[in-house]
Amino acid sequence: MQHLVERMKQNDIRALARAITMVENDHPEKLDMLSGVFATSQKHAHYVGITGSPGAGKSSLVNRLITHVRHEGKTVAVIAVDPTSPFSGGALLGDRVRMNEHFTDDGVYIRSMATRGSLGGLARATKDAVRICDAYGFDVVIVETVGVGQSELDIMKIVDTTALVMTPNSGDVLQIFKAGIMEIADLFVINKADLDGVGKLKGLLKELVMMTSKNDQLTPIIKTITTENKGIDKLWEKINEHHDYLYRTEAGQKRRKQQQEQEVYELVREEIWREVKAFAEKTNVDIQADDDPYRRAQEIFKDWKQEGGG
Ligand SMILES: Nc1nc2c(ncn2[C@@H]2O[C@H](COP(=O)(O)OP(=O)(O)O)[C@@H](O)[C@H]2O)c(=O)[nH]1
Ligand SMILES: [Mg+2]
């Protein structure tokens, strides 16, 4: 374990890959490894979330962003999560093809998260992977997710800046709005702005922004055409403006504090869960179909505490 952390410190990319595999597999020594990794990291990367429906152009956008960020001399890691195609490997392949040009660049690391195990596990593993990339020393960590479900919203909780990618005439705005994804977006991206219906989508988004904005800062709406490399500079500028907001304003600080609190308590919950589960296995707790779940839960918790757990 120590060896792995050392190798990460020496910028051994295979050690980074190995560390991410450990969190994917929920390796028993995962937490030791993570605390070792974080003990050595000093800075904080900018975490950028790119979310939106399948086919909205997220991977294409990420690909363009990588090039843009690299031109600024910054390094970038990309974690791609696509639970909609768990076994086909299609998403992975598509991402690979689009991001291929960056494969030989040392300043770029691209990783698709495996989707085995539960969705909750995937969210946890993704968040750990993001932090591992941060600790490794990347300046920017981009997470690409398909904007569906609780697990995805969960991932976005640790991201600094979330960009929601939409396309004209796709009709997904209402669905996105209903799913509560609108609220987590710090930026709206209208990609495929070369297609018809851009004005209509922008108008609709403007109305929604007016309705849902909590403060005087209105959520920016940026038009991009990734196939023509248009609007990427503007998007990156807005992403950075949001980063400044987070780090330089009181409201931004407050949001960062809240996010960190949530994250810490989630980790505490996970730790307790691990211990209680191990205790239940050790003491051969057996739960029957007709057991009173409340009583059983209380019994197990009490026994665990008495054992010295709590
Ligand atoms: N017309 C047009 N097509 C685009 C644009 N951006 C991406 N696409 C195409 O949309 C399809 C899906 O892109 P992809 O990046 O894989 O979307 P993802 O599923 O959101 O990651 C691909 O065929 C892209 O070439 C754009 O700005 N305009
Ligand atoms: Mg994609």
Tab-separated table of C-alpha atoms and ligand atoms in Angstrom:
chain	number	residue	atom	x	y	z
A	1	MET	CA	0.000	0.000	0.000
A	2	GLN	CA	2.761	2.383	1.006
A	3	HIS	CA	4.463	1.420	-2.193
A	4	LEU	CA	1.448	2.468	-4.256
A	5	VAL	CA	1.235	5.851	-2.558
A	6	GLU	CA	4.967	6.385	-3.120
A	7	ARG	CA	4.628	5.531	-6.778
A	8	MET	CA	1.746	7.963	-7.145
A	9	LYS	CA	3.903	10.670	-5.640
A	10	GLN	CA	6.502	9.938	-8.300
A	11	ASN	CA	3.875	10.428	-11.003
A	12	ASP	CA	3.634	6.778	-11.963
A	13	ILE	CA	0.457	6.696	-14.051
A	14	ARG	CA	0.052	2.944	-13.552
A	15	ALA	CA	-0.104	3.483	-9.810
A	16	LEU	CA	-2.905	5.979	-10.427
A	17	ALA	CA	-4.793	3.433	-12.534
A	18	ARG	CA	-4.262	0.775	-9.873
A	19	ALA	CA	-5.564	3.081	-7.129
A	20	ILE	CA	-8.739	3.769	-9.112
A	21	THR	CA	-9.241	0.049	-9.686
A	22	MET	CA	-9.015	-0.420	-5.917
A	23	VAL	CA	-11.889	1.985	-5.299
A	24	GLU	CA	-13.882	0.433	-8.139
A	25	ASN	CA	-13.538	-2.979	-6.531
A	26	ASP	CA	-14.139	-1.579	-3.060
A	27	HIS	CA	-10.847	-3.160	-1.966
A	28	PRO	CA	-10.670	-3.803	1.816
A	29	GLU	CA	-7.582	-1.603	2.097
A	30	LYS	CA	-9.183	1.168	0.072
A	31	LEU	CA	-9.538	3.632	2.921
A	32	ASP	CA	-5.934	3.156	4.055
A	33	MET	CA	-4.778	3.776	0.523
A	34	LEU	CA	-6.989	6.863	0.180
A	35	SER	CA	-5.849	8.437	3.400
A	36	GLY	CA	-2.246	7.768	2.354
A	37	VAL	CA	-2.894	9.403	-0.993
A	38	PHE	CA	-4.584	12.454	0.479
A	39	ALA	CA	-1.913	12.931	3.120
A	40	THR	CA	0.521	13.749	0.334
A	41	SER	CA	-1.672	16.121	-1.673
A	42	GLN	CA	-1.523	19.832	-1.030
A	43	LYS	CA	-3.524	21.524	-3.714
A	44	HIS	CA	-7.048	21.313	-4.934
A	45	ALA	CA	-7.853	20.660	-8.572
A	46	HIS	CA	-10.820	22.313	-10.209
A	47	TYR	CA	-13.544	19.646	-10.423
A	48	VAL	CA	-15.738	20.156	-13.464
A	49	GLY	CA	-18.876	18.093	-14.092
A	50	ILE	CA	-20.204	17.697	-17.630
A	51	THR	CA	-23.647	16.157	-17.595
A	52	GLY	CA	-26.555	15.748	-20.003
A	53	SER	CA	-28.532	13.231	-22.005
A	54	PRO	CA	-26.830	10.538	-24.075
A	55	GLY	CA	-25.782	11.925	-27.439
A	56	ALA	CA	-25.868	15.561	-26.319
A	57	GLY	CA	-22.207	15.843	-27.246
A	58	LYS	CA	-20.615	15.608	-23.806
A	59	SER	CA	-17.636	13.516	-24.863
A	60	SER	CA	-17.033	15.711	-27.899
A	61	LEU	CA	-17.156	18.740	-25.631
A	62	VAL	CA	-14.801	17.182	-23.112
A	63	ASN	CA	-12.402	16.380	-25.919
A	64	ARG	CA	-12.361	20.031	-26.998
A	65	LEU	CA	-12.008	21.201	-23.409
A	66	ILE	CA	-8.979	18.946	-22.929
A	67	THR	CA	-7.244	20.622	-25.867
A	68	HIS	CA	-8.183	24.058	-24.554
A	69	VAL	CA	-6.971	23.358	-21.029
A	70	ARG	CA	-3.729	21.847	-22.335
A	71	HIS	CA	-3.048	25.004	-24.352
A	72	GLU	CA	-3.150	26.903	-21.078
A	73	GLY	CA	-0.426	24.577	-19.825
A	74	LYS	CA	-2.669	22.823	-17.340
A	75	THR	CA	-2.981	19.069	-16.895
A	76	VAL	CA	-6.348	17.340	-16.971
A	77	ALA	CA	-7.895	14.046	-15.913
A	78	VAL	CA	-11.253	12.824	-17.217
A	79	ILE	CA	-13.468	10.331	-15.425
A	80	ALA	CA	-16.261	9.108	-17.685
A	81	VAL	CA	-19.297	7.446	-16.112
A	82	ASP	CA	-22.017	5.991	-18.281
A	83	PRO	CA	-24.321	3.591	-16.458
A	84	THR	CA	-26.730	3.535	-19.400
A	85	SER	CA	-24.493	1.157	-21.296
A	86	PRO	CA	-23.022	-1.057	-18.614
A	87	PHE	CA	-21.972	-4.095	-20.578
A	88	SER	CA	-21.737	-3.168	-24.234
A	89	GLY	CA	-18.650	-1.073	-23.758
A	90	GLY	CA	-20.111	1.173	-26.424
A	91	ALA	CA	-19.744	4.370	-24.445
A	92	LEU	CA	-16.209	3.494	-23.577
A	93	LEU	CA	-15.353	2.843	-27.171
A	94	GLY	CA	-17.023	6.039	-28.338
A	95	ASP	CA	-15.147	8.072	-25.746
A	96	ARG	CA	-11.916	6.405	-26.732
A	97	VAL	CA	-12.346	7.249	-30.376
A	98	ARG	CA	-13.218	10.864	-29.685
A	99	MET	CA	-10.502	11.384	-27.120
A	100	ASN	CA	-7.932	9.325	-28.976
A	101	GLU	CA	-5.721	12.256	-29.914
A	102	HIS	CA	-4.905	12.828	-26.238
A	103	PHE	CA	-3.813	9.277	-25.499
A	104	THR	CA	-0.119	9.924	-25.883
A	105	ASP	CA	-0.152	13.156	-23.853
A	106	ASP	CA	1.316	12.776	-20.343
A	107	GLY	CA	-0.704	15.738	-19.130
A	108	VAL	CA	-3.965	13.938	-19.885
A	109	TYR	CA	-5.487	10.917	-18.173
A	110	ILE	CA	-8.796	9.444	-19.325
A	111	ARG	CA	-10.607	6.738	-17.435
A	112	SER	CA	-14.022	5.159	-17.919
A	113	MET	CA	-15.443	3.865	-14.659
A	114	ALA	CA	-16.600	0.272	-14.686
A	115	THR	CA	-20.234	-0.094	-13.743
A	116	ARG	CA	-20.191	-3.387	-11.911
A	117	GLY	CA	-21.730	-3.388	-8.479
A	118	SER	CA	-24.479	-1.162	-7.226
A	119	LEU	CA	-25.103	2.346	-8.480
A	120	GLY	CA	-24.439	3.785	-5.049
A	121	GLY	CA	-21.094	2.024	-5.176
A	122	LEU	CA	-20.405	3.566	-8.542
A	123	ALA	CA	-21.066	7.066	-7.245
A	124	ARG	CA	-18.754	6.480	-4.297
A	125	ALA	CA	-16.033	4.996	-6.497
A	126	THR	CA	-16.302	7.891	-8.938
A	127	LYS	CA	-15.939	10.474	-6.200
A	128	ASP	CA	-12.902	8.622	-4.846
A	129	ALA	CA	-11.427	8.442	-8.351
A	130	VAL	CA	-11.847	12.193	-8.773
A	131	ARG	CA	-10.014	12.822	-5.528
A	132	ILE	CA	-7.264	10.378	-6.434
A	133	CYS	CA	-6.682	12.282	-9.687
A	134	ASP	CA	-6.607	15.491	-7.672
A	135	ALA	CA	-4.049	14.092	-5.246
A	136	TYR	CA	-1.972	12.812	-8.151
A	137	GLY	CA	-1.577	16.416	-9.178
A	138	PHE	CA	-3.901	17.132	-12.083
A	139	ASP	CA	-4.944	20.781	-12.329
A	140	VAL	CA	-8.395	20.026	-13.697
A	141	VAL	CA	-10.533	16.916	-13.178
A	142	ILE	CA	-13.517	16.554	-15.495
A	143	VAL	CA	-16.326	14.096	-14.733
A	144	GLU	CA	-18.598	13.164	-17.617
A	145	THR	CA	-21.910	11.631	-16.575
A	146	VAL	CA	-25.240	10.937	-18.212
A	147	GLY	CA	-27.669	13.124	-16.306
A	148	VAL	CA	-29.980	10.450	-14.993
A	149	GLY	CA	-30.811	9.172	-11.563
A	150	GLN	CA	-29.859	9.752	-7.990
A	151	SER	CA	-26.436	8.243	-8.337
A	152	GLU	CA	-25.451	10.845	-10.903
A	153	LEU	CA	-26.790	13.699	-8.832
A	154	ASP	CA	-24.790	12.232	-6.004
A	155	ILE	CA	-21.565	12.366	-8.009
A	156	MET	CA	-22.202	16.005	-8.802
A	157	LYS	CA	-22.231	16.837	-5.123
A	158	ILE	CA	-18.460	16.872	-4.973
A	159	VAL	CA	-17.965	18.747	-8.233
A	160	ASP	CA	-17.094	22.446	-8.092
A	161	THR	CA	-18.681	23.475	-11.355
A	162	THR	CA	-21.413	21.551	-13.152
A	163	ALA	CA	-22.219	22.232	-16.795
A	164	LEU	CA	-25.475	20.809	-18.107
A	165	VAL	CA	-25.341	20.056	-21.822
A	166	MET	CA	-28.528	20.301	-23.851
A	167	THR	CA	-29.327	20.266	-27.536
A	168	PRO	CA	-31.965	22.099	-29.587
A	169	ASN	CA	-35.195	20.247	-30.326
A	170	SER	CA	-34.249	17.276	-28.185
A	171	GLY	CA	-37.162	17.891	-25.848
A	172	ASP	CA	-35.092	16.831	-22.870
A	173	VAL	CA	-35.345	20.138	-21.013
A	174	LEU	CA	-38.617	19.269	-19.335
A	175	GLN	CA	-37.348	15.853	-18.330
A	176	ILE	CA	-34.171	17.385	-16.938
A	177	PHE	CA	-36.217	20.002	-15.121
A	178	LYS	CA	-38.432	17.369	-13.525
A	179	ALA	CA	-35.483	15.244	-12.463
A	180	GLY	CA	-34.112	18.122	-10.416
A	181	ILE	CA	-30.960	18.367	-12.486
A	182	MET	CA	-31.649	21.987	-13.372
A	183	GLU	CA	-30.920	23.068	-9.817
A	184	ILE	CA	-27.482	21.550	-9.694
A	185	ALA	CA	-26.341	23.189	-12.930
A	186	ASP	CA	-23.954	26.111	-12.611
A	187	LEU	CA	-23.848	26.582	-16.364
A	188	PHE	CA	-26.153	25.691	-19.209
A	189	VAL	CA	-24.583	24.631	-22.463
A	190	ILE	CA	-26.570	24.614	-25.670
A	191	ASN	CA	-24.479	22.268	-27.772
A	192	LYS	CA	-25.156	21.526	-31.447
A	193	ALA	CA	-25.927	25.203	-31.841
A	194	ASP	CA	-25.554	24.616	-35.576
A	195	LEU	CA	-28.959	22.909	-35.553
A	196	ASP	CA	-32.398	24.543	-35.758
A	197	GLY	CA	-34.249	25.520	-32.632
A	198	VAL	CA	-31.409	27.228	-30.733
A	199	GLY	CA	-33.395	30.431	-30.171
A	200	LYS	CA	-36.345	28.512	-28.796
A	201	LEU	CA	-34.215	26.505	-26.363
A	202	LYS	CA	-32.362	29.610	-25.227
A	203	GLY	CA	-35.635	31.416	-24.600
A	204	LEU	CA	-36.952	28.524	-22.557
A	205	LEU	CA	-33.748	28.282	-20.550
A	206	LYS	CA	-33.750	32.023	-19.877
A	207	GLU	CA	-37.256	31.756	-18.440
A	208	LEU	CA	-36.248	28.810	-16.261
A	209	VAL	CA	-33.157	30.650	-15.055
A	210	MET	CA	-35.291	33.623	-14.033
A	211	MET	CA	-37.683	31.332	-12.210
A	212	THR	CA	-35.163	29.230	-10.352
A	213	SER	CA	-32.246	31.550	-9.601
A	214	LYS	CA	-31.695	31.869	-5.882
A	215	ASN	CA	-29.384	34.856	-5.954
A	216	ASP	CA	-28.570	37.818	-8.163
A	217	GLN	CA	-26.219	35.672	-10.204
A	218	LEU	CA	-28.092	34.262	-13.156
A	219	THR	CA	-26.902	30.900	-14.452
A	220	PRO	CA	-24.967	31.552	-17.669
A	221	ILE	CA	-26.158	30.021	-20.936
A	222	ILE	CA	-23.392	29.225	-23.438
A	223	LYS	CA	-23.771	28.093	-27.017
A	224	THR	CA	-21.273	25.599	-28.427
A	225	ILE	CA	-20.687	23.723	-31.654
A	226	THR	CA	-18.120	21.130	-30.713
A	227	THR	CA	-17.838	19.772	-34.230
A	228	GLU	CA	-16.567	23.229	-35.298
A	229	ASN	CA	-14.722	23.988	-32.041
A	230	LYS	CA	-16.982	26.984	-31.449
A	231	GLY	CA	-17.839	28.416	-28.044
A	232	ILE	CA	-15.295	26.314	-26.151
A	233	ASP	CA	-13.196	29.326	-25.112
A	234	LYS	CA	-16.302	31.077	-23.824
A	235	LEU	CA	-17.392	27.960	-21.938
A	236	TRP	CA	-13.990	27.571	-20.301
A	237	GLU	CA	-14.043	31.266	-19.364
A	238	LYS	CA	-17.424	30.834	-17.655
A	239	ILE	CA	-16.251	27.669	-15.896
A	240	ASN	CA	-13.329	29.649	-14.486
A	241	GLU	CA	-15.564	32.545	-13.483
A	242	HIS	CA	-17.614	30.087	-11.478
A	243	HIS	CA	-14.464	28.769	-9.841
A	244	ASP	CA	-13.564	32.320	-8.828
A	245	TYR	CA	-17.038	32.734	-7.383
A	246	LEU	CA	-16.585	29.600	-5.280
A	247	TYR	CA	-13.205	30.605	-3.920
A	248	ARG	CA	-13.494	34.376	-3.703
A	249	THR	CA	-16.997	35.104	-2.467
A	250	GLU	CA	-18.714	34.438	0.816
A	251	ALA	CA	-21.620	32.604	-0.847
A	252	GLY	CA	-19.127	30.448	-2.712
A	253	GLN	CA	-17.236	29.599	0.463
A	254	LYS	CA	-20.497	28.648	2.111
A	255	ARG	CA	-21.391	26.296	-0.688
A	256	ARG	CA	-17.954	24.664	-0.569
A	257	LYS	CA	-18.278	24.191	3.165
A	258	GLN	CA	-21.706	22.568	2.808
A	259	GLN	CA	-20.443	20.251	0.093
A	260	GLN	CA	-17.483	19.203	2.199
A	261	GLU	CA	-19.710	18.565	5.215
A	262	GLN	CA	-21.947	16.300	3.165
A	263	GLU	CA	-18.946	14.428	1.861
A	264	VAL	CA	-17.407	13.904	5.295
A	265	TYR	CA	-20.661	12.630	6.799
A	266	GLU	CA	-21.164	10.311	3.865
A	267	LEU	CA	-17.741	8.827	4.532
A	268	VAL	CA	-18.564	8.505	8.225
A	269	ARG	CA	-21.783	6.688	7.295
A	270	GLU	CA	-19.825	4.345	5.065
A	271	GLU	CA	-17.290	3.632	7.817
A	272	ILE	CA	-20.002	2.816	10.343
A	273	TRP	CA	-21.763	0.631	7.816
A	274	ARG	CA	-18.576	-1.335	7.131
A	275	GLU	CA	-17.990	-1.939	10.835
A	276	VAL	CA	-21.562	-2.907	11.654
A	277	LYS	CA	-21.653	-5.278	8.680
A	278	ALA	CA	-18.376	-6.897	9.704
A	279	PHE	CA	-19.646	-7.223	13.274
A	280	ALA	CA	-22.906	-8.816	12.104
A	281	GLU	CA	-20.983	-11.331	10.021
A	282	LYS	CA	-18.582	-12.102	12.851
A	283	THR	CA	-21.393	-12.711	15.332
A	284	ASN	CA	-23.445	-14.684	12.794
A	285	VAL	CA	-26.441	-12.367	12.858
A	286	ASP	CA	-29.240	-14.099	11.004
A	287	ILE	CA	-32.216	-12.110	9.778
A	288	GLN	CA	-35.471	-13.913	9.009
A	289	ALA	CA	-38.145	-12.870	6.564
A	290	ASP	CA	-40.694	-12.265	9.300
A	291	ASP	CA	-38.421	-10.396	11.717
A	292	ASP	CA	-39.452	-6.978	12.957
A	293	PRO	CA	-36.939	-4.864	10.994
A	294	TYR	CA	-36.931	-1.948	13.463
A	295	ARG	CA	-36.260	-4.152	16.439
A	296	ARG	CA	-33.600	-6.169	14.671
A	297	ALA	CA	-31.842	-3.029	13.470
A	298	GLN	CA	-31.816	-1.621	16.993
A	299	GLU	CA	-30.573	-4.906	18.444
A	300	ILE	CA	-27.693	-5.149	16.012
A	301	PHE	CA	-26.739	-1.532	16.532
A	302	LYS	CA	-26.874	-1.893	20.319
A	303	ASP	CA	-24.839	-5.118	20.325
A	304	TRP	CA	-22.270	-3.508	18.075
A	305	LYS	CA	-21.968	-0.533	20.397
A	306	GLN	CA	-21.653	-2.767	23.425
A	307	GLU	CA	-18.879	-4.664	21.687
A	308	GLY	CA	-16.978	-1.405	21.660
A	309	GLY	CA	-17.958	-0.300	18.181
A	310	GLY	CA	-19.835	2.842	19.045
B	1	LIG	N1	-24.283	18.816	-35.390
B	1	LIG	C1	-23.540	18.656	-34.293
B	1	LIG	N2	-23.266	17.403	-33.866
B	1	LIG	C2	-22.511	17.260	-32.748
B	1	LIG	C3	-22.019	18.383	-32.026
B	1	LIG	N3	-21.342	17.919	-30.954
B	1	LIG	C4	-21.399	16.577	-31.002
B	1	LIG	N4	-22.099	16.171	-32.081
B	1	LIG	C5	-22.361	14.767	-32.487
B	1	LIG	O1	-23.263	14.162	-31.574
B	1	LIG	C6	-22.990	12.761	-31.418
B	1	LIG	C7	-22.863	12.391	-29.954
B	1	LIG	O2	-21.707	12.975	-29.420
B	1	LIG	P1	-21.038	12.479	-28.071
B	1	LIG	O3	-19.945	13.439	-27.775
B	1	LIG	O4	-20.696	11.043	-28.135
B	1	LIG	O5	-22.231	12.653	-27.034
B	1	LIG	P2	-22.367	12.130	-25.515
B	1	LIG	O6	-23.142	10.862	-25.559
B	1	LIG	O7	-23.125	13.212	-24.838
B	1	LIG	O8	-20.994	11.964	-24.962
B	1	LIG	C8	-21.721	12.512	-32.231
B	1	LIG	O9	-22.080	11.950	-33.446
B	1	LIG	C9	-21.126	13.880	-32.402
B	1	LIG	O10	-20.352	14.003	-33.571
B	1	LIG	C10	-22.351	19.698	-32.520
B	1	LIG	O11	-21.965	20.731	-31.952
B	1	LIG	N5	-23.103	19.755	-33.656
B	2	MG	MG	-20.041	10.314	-23.881
